[in-house]
PDB file of C-alpha atoms in Angstrom:
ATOM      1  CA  UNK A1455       0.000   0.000   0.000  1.00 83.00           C
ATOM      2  CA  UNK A1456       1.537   3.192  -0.663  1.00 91.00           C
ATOM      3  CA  UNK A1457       1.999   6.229   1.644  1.00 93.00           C
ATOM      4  CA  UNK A1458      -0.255   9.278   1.014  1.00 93.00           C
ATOM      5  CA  UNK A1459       3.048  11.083  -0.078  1.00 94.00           C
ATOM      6  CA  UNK A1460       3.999   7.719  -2.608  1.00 96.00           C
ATOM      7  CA  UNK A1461       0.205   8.291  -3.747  1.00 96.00           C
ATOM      8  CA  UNK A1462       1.008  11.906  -4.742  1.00 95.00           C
ATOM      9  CA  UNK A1463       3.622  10.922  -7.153  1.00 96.00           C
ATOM     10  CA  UNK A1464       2.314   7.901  -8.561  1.00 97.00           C
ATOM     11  CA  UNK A1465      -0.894  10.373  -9.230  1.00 96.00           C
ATOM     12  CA  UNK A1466       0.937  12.914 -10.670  1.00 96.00           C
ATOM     13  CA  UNK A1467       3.051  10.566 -12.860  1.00 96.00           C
ATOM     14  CA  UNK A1468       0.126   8.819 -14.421  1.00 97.00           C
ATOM     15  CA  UNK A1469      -1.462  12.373 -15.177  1.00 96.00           C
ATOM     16  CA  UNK A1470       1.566  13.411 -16.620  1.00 95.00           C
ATOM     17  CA  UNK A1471       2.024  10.354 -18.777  1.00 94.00           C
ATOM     18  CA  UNK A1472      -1.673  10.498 -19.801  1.00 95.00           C
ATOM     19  CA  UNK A1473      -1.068  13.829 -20.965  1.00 94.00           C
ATOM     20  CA  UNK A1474       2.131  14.206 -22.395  1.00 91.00           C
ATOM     21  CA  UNK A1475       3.567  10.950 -23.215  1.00 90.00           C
ATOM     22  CA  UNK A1476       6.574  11.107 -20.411  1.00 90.00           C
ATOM     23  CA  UNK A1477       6.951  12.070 -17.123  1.00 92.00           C
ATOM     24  CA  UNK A1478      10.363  13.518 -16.786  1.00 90.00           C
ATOM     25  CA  UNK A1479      11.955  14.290 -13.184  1.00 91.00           C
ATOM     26  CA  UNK A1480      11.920  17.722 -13.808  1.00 92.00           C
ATOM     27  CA  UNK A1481       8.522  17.823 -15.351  1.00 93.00           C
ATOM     28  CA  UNK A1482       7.224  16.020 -11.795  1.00 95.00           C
ATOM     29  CA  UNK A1483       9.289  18.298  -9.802  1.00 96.00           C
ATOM     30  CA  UNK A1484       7.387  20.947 -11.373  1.00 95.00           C
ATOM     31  CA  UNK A1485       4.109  19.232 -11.161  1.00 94.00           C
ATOM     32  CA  UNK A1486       4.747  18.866  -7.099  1.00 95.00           C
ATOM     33  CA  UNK A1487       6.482  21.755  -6.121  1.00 95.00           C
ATOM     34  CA  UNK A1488       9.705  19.808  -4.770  1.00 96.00           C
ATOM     35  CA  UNK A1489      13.296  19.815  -5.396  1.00 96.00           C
ATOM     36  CA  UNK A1490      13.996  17.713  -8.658  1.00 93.00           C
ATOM     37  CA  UNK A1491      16.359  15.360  -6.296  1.00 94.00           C
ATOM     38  CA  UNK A1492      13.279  14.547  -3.843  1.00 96.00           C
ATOM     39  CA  UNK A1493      11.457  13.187  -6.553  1.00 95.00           C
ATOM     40  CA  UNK A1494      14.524  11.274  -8.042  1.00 93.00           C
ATOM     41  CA  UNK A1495      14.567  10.062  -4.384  1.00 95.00           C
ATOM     42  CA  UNK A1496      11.000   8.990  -4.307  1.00 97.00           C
ATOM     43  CA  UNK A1497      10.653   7.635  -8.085  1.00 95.00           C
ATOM     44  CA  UNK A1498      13.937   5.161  -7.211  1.00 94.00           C
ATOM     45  CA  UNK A1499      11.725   3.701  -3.831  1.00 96.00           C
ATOM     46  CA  UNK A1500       8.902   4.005  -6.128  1.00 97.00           C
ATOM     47  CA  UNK A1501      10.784   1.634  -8.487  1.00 96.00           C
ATOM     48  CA  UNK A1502      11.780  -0.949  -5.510  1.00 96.00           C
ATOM     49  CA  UNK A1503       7.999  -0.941  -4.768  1.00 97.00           C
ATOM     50  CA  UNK A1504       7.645  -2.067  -8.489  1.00 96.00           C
ATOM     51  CA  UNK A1505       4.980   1.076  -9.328  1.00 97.00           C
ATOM     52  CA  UNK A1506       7.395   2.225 -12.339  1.00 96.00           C
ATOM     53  CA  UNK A1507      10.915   1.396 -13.757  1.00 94.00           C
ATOM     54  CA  UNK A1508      13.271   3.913 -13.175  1.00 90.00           C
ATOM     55  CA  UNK A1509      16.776   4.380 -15.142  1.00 81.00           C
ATOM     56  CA  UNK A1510      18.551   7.462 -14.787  1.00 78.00           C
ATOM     57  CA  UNK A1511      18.976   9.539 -16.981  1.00 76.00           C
ATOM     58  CA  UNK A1512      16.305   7.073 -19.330  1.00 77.00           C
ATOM     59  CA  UNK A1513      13.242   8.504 -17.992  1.00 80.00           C
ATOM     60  CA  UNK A1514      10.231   5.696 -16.129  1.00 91.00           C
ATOM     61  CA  UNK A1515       7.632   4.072 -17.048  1.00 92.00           C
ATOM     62  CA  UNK A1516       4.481   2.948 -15.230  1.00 95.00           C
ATOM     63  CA  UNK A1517       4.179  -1.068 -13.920  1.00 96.00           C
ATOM     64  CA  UNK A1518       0.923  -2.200 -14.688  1.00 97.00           C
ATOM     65  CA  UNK A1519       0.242  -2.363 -11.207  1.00 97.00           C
ATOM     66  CA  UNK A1520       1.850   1.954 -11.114  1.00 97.00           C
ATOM     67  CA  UNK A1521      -0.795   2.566 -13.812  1.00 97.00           C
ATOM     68  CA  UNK A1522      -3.535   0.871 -12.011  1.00 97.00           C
ATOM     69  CA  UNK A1523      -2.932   2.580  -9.113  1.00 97.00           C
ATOM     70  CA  UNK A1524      -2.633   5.959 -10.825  1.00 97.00           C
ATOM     71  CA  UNK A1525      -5.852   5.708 -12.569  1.00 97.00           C
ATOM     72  CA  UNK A1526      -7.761   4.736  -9.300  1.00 96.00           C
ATOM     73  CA  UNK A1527      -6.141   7.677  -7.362  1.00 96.00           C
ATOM     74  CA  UNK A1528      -6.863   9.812 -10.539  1.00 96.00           C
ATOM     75  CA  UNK A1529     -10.193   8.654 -10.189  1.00 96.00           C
ATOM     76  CA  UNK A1530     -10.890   9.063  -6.363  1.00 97.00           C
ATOM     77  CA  UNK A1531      -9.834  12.832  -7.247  1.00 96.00           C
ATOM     78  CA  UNK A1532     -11.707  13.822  -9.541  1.00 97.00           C
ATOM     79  CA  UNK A1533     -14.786  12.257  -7.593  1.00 98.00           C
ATOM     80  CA  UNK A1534     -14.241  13.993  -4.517  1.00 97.00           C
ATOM     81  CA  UNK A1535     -13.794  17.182  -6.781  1.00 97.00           C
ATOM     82  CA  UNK A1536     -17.215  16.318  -8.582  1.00 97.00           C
ATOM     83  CA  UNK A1537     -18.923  15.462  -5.081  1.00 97.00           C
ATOM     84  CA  UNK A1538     -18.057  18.673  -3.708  1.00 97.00           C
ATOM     85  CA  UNK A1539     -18.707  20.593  -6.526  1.00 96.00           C
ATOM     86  CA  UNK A1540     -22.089  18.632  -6.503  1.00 95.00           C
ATOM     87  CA  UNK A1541     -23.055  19.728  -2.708  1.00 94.00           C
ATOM     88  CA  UNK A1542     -22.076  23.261  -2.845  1.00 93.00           C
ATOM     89  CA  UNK A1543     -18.394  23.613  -1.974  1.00 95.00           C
ATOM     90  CA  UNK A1544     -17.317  27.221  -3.078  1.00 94.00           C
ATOM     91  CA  UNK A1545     -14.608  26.927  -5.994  1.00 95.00           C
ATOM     92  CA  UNK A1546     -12.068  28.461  -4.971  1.00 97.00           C
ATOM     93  CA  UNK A1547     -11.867  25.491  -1.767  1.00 97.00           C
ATOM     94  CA  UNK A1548     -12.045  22.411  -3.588  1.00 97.00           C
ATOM     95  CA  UNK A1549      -9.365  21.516  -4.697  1.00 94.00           C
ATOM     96  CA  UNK A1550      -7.244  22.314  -1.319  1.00 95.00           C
ATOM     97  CA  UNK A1551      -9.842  20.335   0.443  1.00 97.00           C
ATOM     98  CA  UNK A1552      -9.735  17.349  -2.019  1.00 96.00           C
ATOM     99  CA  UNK A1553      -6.147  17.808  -1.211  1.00 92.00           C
ATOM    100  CA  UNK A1554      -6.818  17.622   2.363  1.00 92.00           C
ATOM    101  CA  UNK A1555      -9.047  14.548   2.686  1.00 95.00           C
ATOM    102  CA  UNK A1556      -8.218  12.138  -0.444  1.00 93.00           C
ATOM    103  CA  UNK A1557      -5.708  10.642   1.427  1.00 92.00           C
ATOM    104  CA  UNK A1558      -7.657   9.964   5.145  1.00 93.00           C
ATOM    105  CA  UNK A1559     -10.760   8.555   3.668  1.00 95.00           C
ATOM    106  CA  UNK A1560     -10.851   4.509   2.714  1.00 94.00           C
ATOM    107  CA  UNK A1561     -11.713   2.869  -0.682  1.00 94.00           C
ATOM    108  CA  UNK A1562     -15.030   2.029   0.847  1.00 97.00           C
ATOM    109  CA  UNK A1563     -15.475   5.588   1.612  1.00 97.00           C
ATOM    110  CA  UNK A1564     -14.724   6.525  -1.526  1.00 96.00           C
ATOM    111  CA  UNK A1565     -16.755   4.179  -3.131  1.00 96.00           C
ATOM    112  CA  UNK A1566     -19.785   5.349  -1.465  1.00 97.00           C
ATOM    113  CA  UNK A1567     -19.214   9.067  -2.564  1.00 97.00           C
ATOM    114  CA  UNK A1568     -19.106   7.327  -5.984  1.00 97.00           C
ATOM    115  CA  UNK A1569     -22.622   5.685  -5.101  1.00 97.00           C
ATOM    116  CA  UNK A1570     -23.654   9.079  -3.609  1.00 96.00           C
ATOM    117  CA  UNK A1571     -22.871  11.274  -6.712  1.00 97.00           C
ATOM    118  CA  UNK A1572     -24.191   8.727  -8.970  1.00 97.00           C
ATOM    119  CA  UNK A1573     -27.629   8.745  -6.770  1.00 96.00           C
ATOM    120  CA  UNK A1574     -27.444  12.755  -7.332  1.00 96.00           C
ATOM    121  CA  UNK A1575     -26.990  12.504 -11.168  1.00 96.00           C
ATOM    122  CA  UNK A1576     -29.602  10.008 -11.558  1.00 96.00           C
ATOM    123  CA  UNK A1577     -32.217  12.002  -9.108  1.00 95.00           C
ATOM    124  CA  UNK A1578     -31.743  15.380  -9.913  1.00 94.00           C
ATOM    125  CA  UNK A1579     -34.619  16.706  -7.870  1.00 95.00           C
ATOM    126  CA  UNK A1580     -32.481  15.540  -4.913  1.00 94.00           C
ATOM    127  CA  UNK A1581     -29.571  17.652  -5.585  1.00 93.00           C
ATOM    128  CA  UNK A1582     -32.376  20.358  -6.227  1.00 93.00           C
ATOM    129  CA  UNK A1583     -33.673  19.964  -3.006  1.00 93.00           C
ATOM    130  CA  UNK A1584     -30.402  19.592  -1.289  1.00 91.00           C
ATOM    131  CA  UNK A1585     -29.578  23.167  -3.156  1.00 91.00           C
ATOM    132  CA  UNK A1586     -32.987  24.775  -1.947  1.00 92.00           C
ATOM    133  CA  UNK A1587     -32.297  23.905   1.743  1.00 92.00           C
ATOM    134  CA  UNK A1588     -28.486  25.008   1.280  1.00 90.00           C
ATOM    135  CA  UNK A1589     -29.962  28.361   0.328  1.00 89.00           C
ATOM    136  CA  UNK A1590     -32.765  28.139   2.572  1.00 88.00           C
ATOM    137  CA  UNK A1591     -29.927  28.204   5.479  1.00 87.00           C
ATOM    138  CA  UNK A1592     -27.895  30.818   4.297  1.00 83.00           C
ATOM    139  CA  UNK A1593     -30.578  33.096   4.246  1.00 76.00           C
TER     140      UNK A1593
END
């Protein structure tokens, strides 16, 4: 299982990969705000915990199991993203919040956000009435 920090990078990577091609340190440096020799740190224990293959100098690529576990963290994101945009959460908070909690909260937690939002899409009147009484309390 990797640590919420190991989660960050694996994230990032996959993202990175999805949209550019490559993930290059500097490019994940960038990405992260760190030191380009932090994330040469983490990618080589990233590597010994078989989530990419690292060769200096060569650039990495994702494991199958690196790009499974990217595009479930990817995932959990942008649902926690979607489920607070979904119940109100002001803009500008979301995405330090999702930030904040994506790495406390357990799969099963996350999957029943995922049941949650889906519920919300598929009952819109819900999510209506969940606005109206939102409003109803600010007033």
């Amino acid at each position: 299982m990797p640590t919420p920090s190991m989660e960050d990078y694996i994230e990032q990577i996959y993202l990175l990969i999805e949209n550019k091609g490559y993930a290059r340190v500097s490019d994940i440096a960038e990405a992260l705000s760190v030191h380009p020799s932090s994330v040469t740190k983490m990618v080589q224990k990233l590597d010994r915990n078989e989530y990419l293959i690292y060769e200096k100098y060569r650039g990495l690529i994702l494991t199958p199991k690196g790009k499974k576990t990217g595009k479930r963290l990817v995932y959990r994101h942008e649902l926690l993203e979607q489920f607070l945009k979904m119940i109100g959460v002001a803009e500008e908070n979301i995405y330090h919040d999702v930030e904040g909690i994506e790495h406390h909260l357990s799969w099963n937690a996350i999957d029943r956000i995922g049941d949650l939002v889906q519920y919300f899409e598929e009952n819109p009147e819900r999510l209506e009435e969940l606005n109206r009484m939102q409003n109803k309390m600010e007033d």
